[in-house]
Amino acid sequence: MSLKDVFKCKNSTKRLIKKVKKRPLPQHIAIIMDGNGRWAQKRGLPREIGHRYGSEAITDIVEISAKIGIQYLTLFAFSTENWNRPDEEITALMDLLVEYLQKKLDYLYDNNIKLNVLGDIDAFPDHVQKEINYALDKTYSNTGLKLNIALNYGGRKDIVRATKRIIKDIQLGILNMDDINESVFAEYLYTADMPDPDLLIRTSGEYRISNFLLYQIAYTELWFSKSNLLWPDFNQKDLLRAILDYQGRQRRFGGIK
Ligand code: FPP
């Protein structure tokens, strides 16, 4: 990219930011970062390289989200079904996660970003858990963007886990069955204390939810990219355009205007 192109690009991002800020922002954005494998395949590269470029896209999306004042950003990084991938790919994903945390932790901390994990990381190797827990501790008191990384996460598992935790609390006498309602149930999910996502983005032209946040997306606005926009290419302007699209929608939550 020439210097002139860099300036042009920065200016158009600035214009989009200005536009997006004129209307209410989504409080919570969730993203299914799809297409890393195809991105690599198209270039004759191993899938792991697609994931590497995918993790670079994360850096840009976290940065712009914090900058415009998004409160919650939830990224689907490793699903309960991703264990079905070849061992080398799983290891590469874990290594990338560790690398991301090691490289970006200072940035997250300095920018008041609070890291949170949705999912069960007990199944991850010890050194990966250690790195995650260190990052969680370090950013614990931050009050800016809440960055949720979904790791070994599945929407159905989330619901089953919440149900078991509710039963346990009933057995312990902490909770009364008659007091359970939708919002009490939500407090037993990994996303307790968080608003439901307002906007769910999926790249790569696949029109699926893939077991992500099933309970939480009942009234979420969905935004699917065209198939030629794969996650490693998803940039700040794409996020801003998706937000603009969301801002042009009318949310009725089952009611009428
Ligand atoms: C989907 O692409 C992507 C994933 C399963 C993992 C997402 C991981 C990253 C973006 C990088 C590592 C994460 C962090 C937090 C640093 P796919 O492999 O299903 O692509 P395909 O559908 O084209 O095969």
mmCIF file of C-alpha atoms and ligand atoms in Angstrom:
data_model
loop_
_atom_site.group_PDB
_atom_site.id
_atom_site.type_symbol
_atom_site.label_atom_id
_atom_site.label_comp_id
_atom_site.label_asym_id
_atom_site.label_seq_id
_atom_site.Cartn_x
_atom_site.Cartn_y
_atom_site.Cartn_z
ATOM 1 C CA MET A 1 0.000 0.000 0.000
ATOM 2 C CA SER A 2 1.376 3.430 -0.905
ATOM 3 C CA LEU A 3 1.502 6.232 1.680
ATOM 4 C CA LYS A 4 -1.339 7.962 -0.187
ATOM 5 C CA ASP A 5 -3.484 4.830 0.079
ATOM 6 C CA VAL A 6 -2.746 4.565 3.812
ATOM 7 C CA PHE A 7 -3.989 8.161 4.319
ATOM 8 C CA LYS A 8 -7.093 7.502 2.206
ATOM 9 C CA CYS A 9 -7.840 4.380 4.201
ATOM 10 C CA LYS A 10 -7.390 6.139 7.555
ATOM 11 C CA ASN A 11 -9.653 8.980 6.457
ATOM 12 C CA SER A 12 -12.414 6.658 5.330
ATOM 13 C CA THR A 13 -12.202 4.802 8.668
ATOM 14 C CA LYS A 14 -12.491 8.161 10.455
ATOM 15 C CA ARG A 15 -15.555 9.079 8.376
ATOM 16 C CA LEU A 16 -17.185 5.755 9.205
ATOM 17 C CA ILE A 17 -16.451 6.204 12.927
ATOM 18 C CA LYS A 18 -18.094 9.631 12.818
ATOM 19 C CA LYS A 19 -21.169 8.165 11.132
ATOM 20 C CA VAL A 20 -21.437 5.221 13.527
ATOM 21 C CA LYS A 21 -21.180 7.507 16.547
ATOM 22 C CA LYS A 22 -24.250 9.490 15.493
ATOM 23 C CA ARG A 23 -26.613 6.666 16.441
ATOM 24 C CA PRO A 24 -26.856 4.317 19.429
ATOM 25 C CA LEU A 25 -24.119 1.730 19.350
ATOM 26 C CA PRO A 26 -24.695 -1.950 19.965
ATOM 27 C CA GLN A 27 -23.676 -2.557 23.571
ATOM 28 C CA HIS A 28 -22.586 -6.113 22.878
ATOM 29 C CA ILE A 29 -21.178 -7.517 19.626
ATOM 30 C CA ALA A 30 -20.530 -11.233 19.183
ATOM 31 C CA ILE A 31 -18.474 -12.606 16.300
ATOM 32 C CA ILE A 32 -18.124 -16.019 14.686
ATOM 33 C CA MET A 33 -14.709 -15.614 13.086
ATOM 34 C CA ASP A 34 -15.133 -18.007 10.193
ATOM 35 C CA GLY A 35 -13.051 -18.697 7.108
ATOM 36 C CA ASN A 36 -9.449 -18.913 8.334
ATOM 37 C CA GLY A 37 -8.978 -22.324 6.711
ATOM 38 C CA ARG A 38 -10.388 -21.237 3.345
ATOM 39 C CA TRP A 39 -8.322 -18.049 3.444
ATOM 40 C CA ALA A 40 -5.169 -20.162 3.742
ATOM 41 C CA GLN A 41 -6.337 -22.778 1.240
ATOM 42 C CA LYS A 42 -6.952 -20.079 -1.406
ATOM 43 C CA ARG A 43 -3.298 -19.093 -1.039
ATOM 44 C CA GLY A 44 -1.956 -22.633 -0.992
ATOM 45 C CA LEU A 45 -0.933 -22.221 2.658
ATOM 46 C CA PRO A 46 -1.475 -24.486 5.675
ATOM 47 C CA ARG A 47 -4.647 -23.816 7.667
ATOM 48 C CA GLU A 48 -2.559 -22.731 10.668
ATOM 49 C CA ILE A 49 -1.375 -19.699 8.699
ATOM 50 C CA GLY A 50 -5.016 -18.737 8.168
ATOM 51 C CA HIS A 51 -5.519 -18.852 11.924
ATOM 52 C CA ARG A 52 -2.401 -16.729 12.423
ATOM 53 C CA TYR A 53 -3.732 -14.013 10.111
ATOM 54 C CA GLY A 54 -7.085 -14.484 11.842
ATOM 55 C CA SER A 55 -5.532 -13.631 15.174
ATOM 56 C CA GLU A 56 -4.101 -10.449 13.628
ATOM 57 C CA ALA A 57 -7.611 -9.480 12.540
ATOM 58 C CA ILE A 58 -8.656 -9.861 16.188
ATOM 59 C CA THR A 59 -6.127 -7.194 17.191
ATOM 60 C CA ASP A 60 -7.672 -4.647 14.800
ATOM 61 C CA ILE A 61 -11.240 -5.473 15.776
ATOM 62 C CA VAL A 62 -10.503 -5.238 19.501
ATOM 63 C CA GLU A 63 -8.788 -1.888 18.919
ATOM 64 C CA ILE A 64 -11.662 -0.302 16.993
ATOM 65 C CA SER A 65 -14.280 -1.727 19.372
ATOM 66 C CA ALA A 66 -12.540 -0.151 22.346
ATOM 67 C CA LYS A 67 -12.040 3.087 20.440
ATOM 68 C CA ILE A 68 -15.701 3.622 19.529
ATOM 69 C CA GLY A 69 -16.977 2.546 22.955
ATOM 70 C CA ILE A 70 -18.411 -0.930 22.453
ATOM 71 C CA GLN A 71 -18.959 -2.384 25.928
ATOM 72 C CA TYR A 72 -18.823 -6.118 25.237
ATOM 73 C CA LEU A 73 -17.074 -7.957 22.416
ATOM 74 C CA THR A 74 -17.454 -11.741 22.362
ATOM 75 C CA LEU A 75 -15.262 -13.787 20.019
ATOM 76 C CA PHE A 76 -15.857 -17.466 19.245
ATOM 77 C CA ALA A 77 -12.279 -18.763 19.260
ATOM 78 C CA PHE A 78 -12.679 -22.473 20.050
ATOM 79 C CA SER A 79 -15.922 -24.429 20.124
ATOM 80 C CA THR A 80 -16.740 -27.674 21.920
ATOM 81 C CA GLU A 81 -16.865 -29.195 18.423
ATOM 82 C CA ASN A 82 -13.417 -27.912 17.409
ATOM 83 C CA TRP A 83 -11.886 -30.869 19.307
ATOM 84 C CA ASN A 84 -12.826 -32.878 16.193
ATOM 85 C CA ARG A 85 -10.066 -31.130 14.201
ATOM 86 C CA PRO A 86 -6.646 -32.733 13.648
ATOM 87 C CA ASP A 87 -4.335 -32.558 16.671
ATOM 88 C CA GLU A 88 -1.845 -30.292 14.871
ATOM 89 C CA GLU A 89 -4.548 -27.713 14.174
ATOM 90 C CA ILE A 90 -5.778 -27.800 17.777
ATOM 91 C CA THR A 91 -2.212 -27.319 19.011
ATOM 92 C CA ALA A 92 -1.689 -24.464 16.570
ATOM 93 C CA LEU A 93 -4.847 -22.749 17.850
ATOM 94 C CA MET A 94 -3.711 -23.123 21.477
ATOM 95 C CA ASP A 95 -0.246 -21.803 20.592
ATOM 96 C CA LEU A 96 -1.794 -18.815 18.848
ATOM 97 C CA LEU A 97 -3.958 -18.079 21.851
ATOM 98 C CA VAL A 98 -0.910 -18.151 24.132
ATOM 99 C CA GLU A 99 1.019 -15.973 21.682
ATOM 100 C CA TYR A 100 -1.867 -13.518 21.435
ATOM 101 C CA LEU A 101 -2.091 -13.191 25.215
ATOM 102 C CA GLN A 102 1.666 -12.824 25.639
ATOM 103 C CA LYS A 103 1.917 -10.192 22.925
ATOM 104 C CA LYS A 104 -1.255 -8.246 23.653
ATOM 105 C CA LEU A 105 -1.661 -8.389 27.412
ATOM 106 C CA ASP A 106 0.091 -5.079 28.010
ATOM 107 C CA TYR A 107 -2.029 -3.453 25.314
ATOM 108 C CA LEU A 108 -5.226 -4.880 26.861
ATOM 109 C CA TYR A 109 -4.198 -3.747 30.325
ATOM 110 C CA ASP A 110 -3.096 -0.258 29.244
ATOM 111 C CA ASN A 111 -6.321 0.260 27.324
ATOM 112 C CA ASN A 112 -8.517 -0.689 30.287
ATOM 113 C CA ILE A 113 -9.800 -3.816 28.485
ATOM 114 C CA LYS A 114 -11.078 -6.607 30.710
ATOM 115 C CA LEU A 115 -10.582 -10.126 29.472
ATOM 116 C CA ASN A 116 -13.114 -12.804 30.260
ATOM 117 C CA VAL A 117 -13.477 -16.421 29.183
ATOM 118 C CA LEU A 118 -16.728 -18.115 28.225
ATOM 119 C CA GLY A 119 -16.352 -21.878 28.338
ATOM 120 C CA ASP A 120 -14.499 -24.587 30.172
ATOM 121 C CA ILE A 121 -10.734 -24.254 29.910
ATOM 122 C CA ASP A 122 -10.028 -27.173 32.261
ATOM 123 C CA ALA A 123 -9.607 -29.342 29.184
ATOM 124 C CA PHE A 124 -6.786 -27.121 27.882
ATOM 125 C CA PRO A 125 -3.111 -27.930 28.495
ATOM 126 C CA ASP A 126 -1.775 -26.574 31.805
ATOM 127 C CA HIS A 127 0.509 -23.979 30.249
ATOM 128 C CA VAL A 128 -2.399 -22.579 28.205
ATOM 129 C CA GLN A 129 -4.639 -22.402 31.288
ATOM 130 C CA LYS A 130 -1.837 -20.675 33.180
ATOM 131 C CA GLU A 131 -1.461 -18.008 30.500
ATOM 132 C CA ILE A 132 -5.217 -17.426 30.339
ATOM 133 C CA ASN A 133 -5.547 -17.177 34.124
ATOM 134 C CA TYR A 134 -2.643 -14.754 34.303
ATOM 135 C CA ALA A 135 -4.330 -12.514 31.720
ATOM 136 C CA LEU A 136 -7.691 -12.780 33.512
ATOM 137 C CA ASP A 137 -6.084 -11.763 36.816
ATOM 138 C CA LYS A 138 -4.101 -8.922 35.301
ATOM 139 C CA THR A 139 -7.113 -7.309 33.576
ATOM 140 C CA TYR A 140 -9.624 -8.171 36.315
ATOM 141 C CA SER A 141 -10.094 -4.600 37.562
ATOM 142 C CA ASN A 142 -10.252 -2.966 34.144
ATOM 143 C CA THR A 143 -13.488 -1.154 33.441
ATOM 144 C CA GLY A 144 -13.455 -0.501 29.697
ATOM 145 C CA LEU A 145 -14.278 -2.924 26.888
ATOM 146 C CA LYS A 146 -15.152 -6.411 28.169
ATOM 147 C CA LEU A 147 -13.442 -8.813 25.802
ATOM 148 C CA ASN A 148 -15.013 -12.253 26.049
ATOM 149 C CA ILE A 149 -13.139 -15.072 24.389
ATOM 150 C CA ALA A 150 -15.256 -18.184 23.962
ATOM 151 C CA LEU A 151 -12.967 -21.171 24.518
ATOM 152 C CA ASN A 152 -14.185 -24.763 24.556
ATOM 153 C CA TYR A 153 -17.599 -23.114 24.423
ATOM 154 C CA GLY A 154 -20.860 -24.558 23.147
ATOM 155 C CA GLY A 155 -24.279 -22.971 23.485
ATOM 156 C CA ARG A 156 -25.954 -26.246 24.414
ATOM 157 C CA LYS A 157 -23.258 -27.045 26.959
ATOM 158 C CA ASP A 158 -23.753 -23.562 28.431
ATOM 159 C CA ILE A 159 -27.488 -24.264 28.900
ATOM 160 C CA VAL A 160 -26.909 -27.740 30.367
ATOM 161 C CA ARG A 161 -24.265 -26.375 32.747
ATOM 162 C CA ALA A 162 -26.604 -23.586 33.854
ATOM 163 C CA THR A 163 -29.370 -26.137 34.508
ATOM 164 C CA LYS A 164 -27.067 -28.270 36.654
ATOM 165 C CA ARG A 165 -25.897 -25.236 38.601
ATOM 166 C CA ILE A 166 -29.503 -24.213 39.210
ATOM 167 C CA ILE A 167 -30.378 -27.706 40.490
ATOM 168 C CA LYS A 168 -27.391 -27.575 42.807
ATOM 169 C CA ASP A 169 -28.483 -24.208 44.212
ATOM 170 C CA ILE A 170 -32.005 -25.556 44.742
ATOM 171 C CA GLN A 171 -30.579 -28.566 46.603
ATOM 172 C CA LEU A 172 -28.485 -26.235 48.730
ATOM 173 C CA GLY A 173 -31.542 -24.125 49.504
ATOM 174 C CA ILE A 174 -30.006 -21.038 47.867
ATOM 175 C CA LEU A 175 -32.681 -20.911 45.148
ATOM 176 C CA ASN A 176 -36.367 -21.617 45.070
ATOM 177 C CA MET A 177 -37.811 -23.383 42.025
ATOM 178 C CA ASP A 178 -40.680 -20.898 41.860
ATOM 179 C CA ASP A 179 -38.204 -18.016 41.596
ATOM 180 C CA ILE A 180 -36.641 -19.293 38.380
ATOM 181 C CA ASN A 181 -37.477 -17.165 35.389
ATOM 182 C CA GLU A 182 -35.667 -16.236 32.172
ATOM 183 C CA SER A 183 -33.440 -13.623 33.742
ATOM 184 C CA VAL A 184 -32.579 -15.802 36.747
ATOM 185 C CA PHE A 185 -31.673 -18.595 34.306
ATOM 186 C CA ALA A 186 -29.450 -16.182 32.369
ATOM 187 C CA GLU A 187 -27.476 -15.493 35.541
ATOM 188 C CA TYR A 188 -26.337 -19.138 35.557
ATOM 189 C CA LEU A 189 -24.881 -18.919 32.041
ATOM 190 C CA TYR A 190 -21.276 -18.012 31.254
ATOM 191 C CA THR A 191 -22.575 -14.569 30.249
ATOM 192 C CA ALA A 192 -24.035 -13.799 33.704
ATOM 193 C CA ASP A 193 -24.253 -10.042 34.337
ATOM 194 C CA MET A 194 -23.830 -9.225 30.658
ATOM 195 C CA PRO A 195 -26.432 -7.888 28.264
ATOM 196 C CA ASP A 196 -27.396 -10.215 25.416
ATOM 197 C CA PRO A 197 -25.547 -9.525 22.175
ATOM 198 C CA ASP A 198 -27.243 -6.823 20.105
ATOM 199 C CA LEU A 199 -25.368 -7.819 16.979
ATOM 200 C CA LEU A 200 -23.937 -11.164 15.890
ATOM 201 C CA ILE A 201 -21.497 -11.125 13.000
ATOM 202 C CA ARG A 202 -20.359 -14.156 11.021
ATOM 203 C CA THR A 203 -17.825 -13.913 8.245
ATOM 204 C CA SER A 204 -17.277 -16.170 5.227
ATOM 205 C CA GLY A 205 -20.828 -16.418 3.899
ATOM 206 C CA GLU A 206 -21.968 -19.305 6.091
ATOM 207 C CA TYR A 207 -25.487 -18.806 7.441
ATOM 208 C CA ARG A 208 -25.245 -20.785 10.659
ATOM 209 C CA ILE A 209 -25.047 -20.169 14.397
ATOM 210 C CA SER A 210 -22.844 -23.228 15.048
ATOM 211 C CA ASN A 211 -23.857 -23.699 18.675
ATOM 212 C CA PHE A 212 -22.825 -20.173 19.722
ATOM 213 C CA LEU A 213 -24.682 -18.336 22.532
ATOM 214 C CA LEU A 214 -27.973 -20.118 21.814
ATOM 215 C CA TYR A 215 -29.863 -18.770 24.832
ATOM 216 C CA GLN A 216 -28.447 -15.272 24.531
ATOM 217 C CA ILE A 217 -29.227 -14.514 20.878
ATOM 218 C CA ALA A 218 -33.025 -14.806 21.032
ATOM 219 C CA TYR A 219 -33.410 -11.202 19.796
ATOM 220 C CA THR A 220 -29.943 -10.487 18.459
ATOM 221 C CA GLU A 221 -29.598 -8.876 15.036
ATOM 222 C CA LEU A 222 -27.664 -11.163 12.705
ATOM 223 C CA TRP A 223 -25.157 -9.957 10.117
ATOM 224 C CA PHE A 224 -23.592 -12.421 7.699
ATOM 225 C CA SER A 225 -20.826 -11.344 5.349
ATOM 226 C CA LYS A 226 -20.572 -12.372 1.719
ATOM 227 C CA SER A 227 -18.596 -15.563 1.095
ATOM 228 C CA ASN A 228 -15.600 -13.631 -0.230
ATOM 229 C CA LEU A 229 -15.059 -11.913 3.120
ATOM 230 C CA LEU A 230 -13.124 -14.403 5.229
ATOM 231 C CA TRP A 231 -12.156 -13.656 8.833
ATOM 232 C CA PRO A 232 -8.447 -12.821 8.236
ATOM 233 C CA ASP A 233 -9.584 -10.069 5.838
ATOM 234 C CA PHE A 234 -12.289 -8.670 8.104
ATOM 235 C CA ASN A 235 -11.085 -5.197 8.992
ATOM 236 C CA GLN A 236 -12.113 -2.194 11.046
ATOM 237 C CA LYS A 237 -14.142 -0.726 8.204
ATOM 238 C CA ASP A 238 -16.059 -3.980 7.800
ATOM 239 C CA LEU A 239 -16.965 -3.887 11.487
ATOM 240 C CA LEU A 240 -18.084 -0.265 11.209
ATOM 241 C CA ARG A 241 -20.184 -1.097 8.134
ATOM 242 C CA ALA A 242 -21.834 -3.996 9.956
ATOM 243 C CA ILE A 243 -22.641 -1.628 12.832
ATOM 244 C CA LEU A 244 -24.101 0.927 10.420
ATOM 245 C CA ASP A 245 -26.276 -1.797 8.931
ATOM 246 C CA TYR A 246 -27.422 -2.754 12.446
ATOM 247 C CA GLN A 247 -28.171 0.880 13.241
ATOM 248 C CA GLY A 248 -30.469 1.058 10.225
ATOM 249 C CA ARG A 249 -32.629 -1.811 11.485
ATOM 250 C CA GLN A 250 -35.765 -1.557 13.543
ATOM 251 C CA ARG A 251 -35.737 -3.820 16.588
ATOM 252 C CA ARG A 252 -39.179 -4.731 17.817
ATOM 253 C CA PHE A 253 -38.467 -7.613 20.211
ATOM 254 C CA GLY A 254 -41.694 -9.283 19.175
ATOM 255 C CA GLY A 255 -43.753 -6.130 19.676
ATOM 256 C CA ILE A 256 -44.920 -3.581 17.143
ATOM 257 C CA LYS A 257 -43.430 -0.231 16.239
HETATM 258 C C1 FPP B 1 -12.953 -20.632 11.961
HETATM 259 O O1 FPP B 1 -12.259 -20.787 10.763
HETATM 260 C C2 FPP B 1 -12.063 -20.193 13.023
HETATM 261 C C3 FPP B 1 -11.778 -20.914 14.137
HETATM 262 C C4 FPP B 1 -12.303 -22.243 14.387
HETATM 263 C C5 FPP B 1 -10.890 -20.411 15.180
HETATM 264 C C6 FPP B 1 -10.760 -18.931 15.338
HETATM 265 C C7 FPP B 1 -9.379 -18.648 15.761
HETATM 266 C C8 FPP B 1 -8.672 -17.527 15.481
HETATM 267 C C9 FPP B 1 -9.247 -16.374 14.791
HETATM 268 C C10 FPP B 1 -7.219 -17.410 15.829
HETATM 269 C C11 FPP B 1 -6.787 -17.751 17.211
HETATM 270 C C12 FPP B 1 -7.582 -17.155 18.315
HETATM 271 C C13 FPP B 1 -7.139 -16.273 19.242
HETATM 272 C C14 FPP B 1 -8.085 -15.838 20.319
HETATM 273 C C15 FPP B 1 -5.817 -15.687 19.232
HETATM 274 P P1 FPP B 1 -12.204 -22.224 10.094
HETATM 275 O O2 FPP B 1 -10.938 -22.861 10.478
HETATM 276 O O3 FPP B 1 -13.436 -22.992 10.453
HETATM 277 O O4 FPP B 1 -12.205 -21.833 8.578
HETATM 278 P P2 FPP B 1 -12.842 -22.648 7.381
HETATM 279 O O5 FPP B 1 -14.321 -22.713 7.624
HETATM 280 O O6 FPP B 1 -12.488 -21.830 6.194
HETATM 281 O O7 FPP B 1 -12.186 -23.998 7.386
#
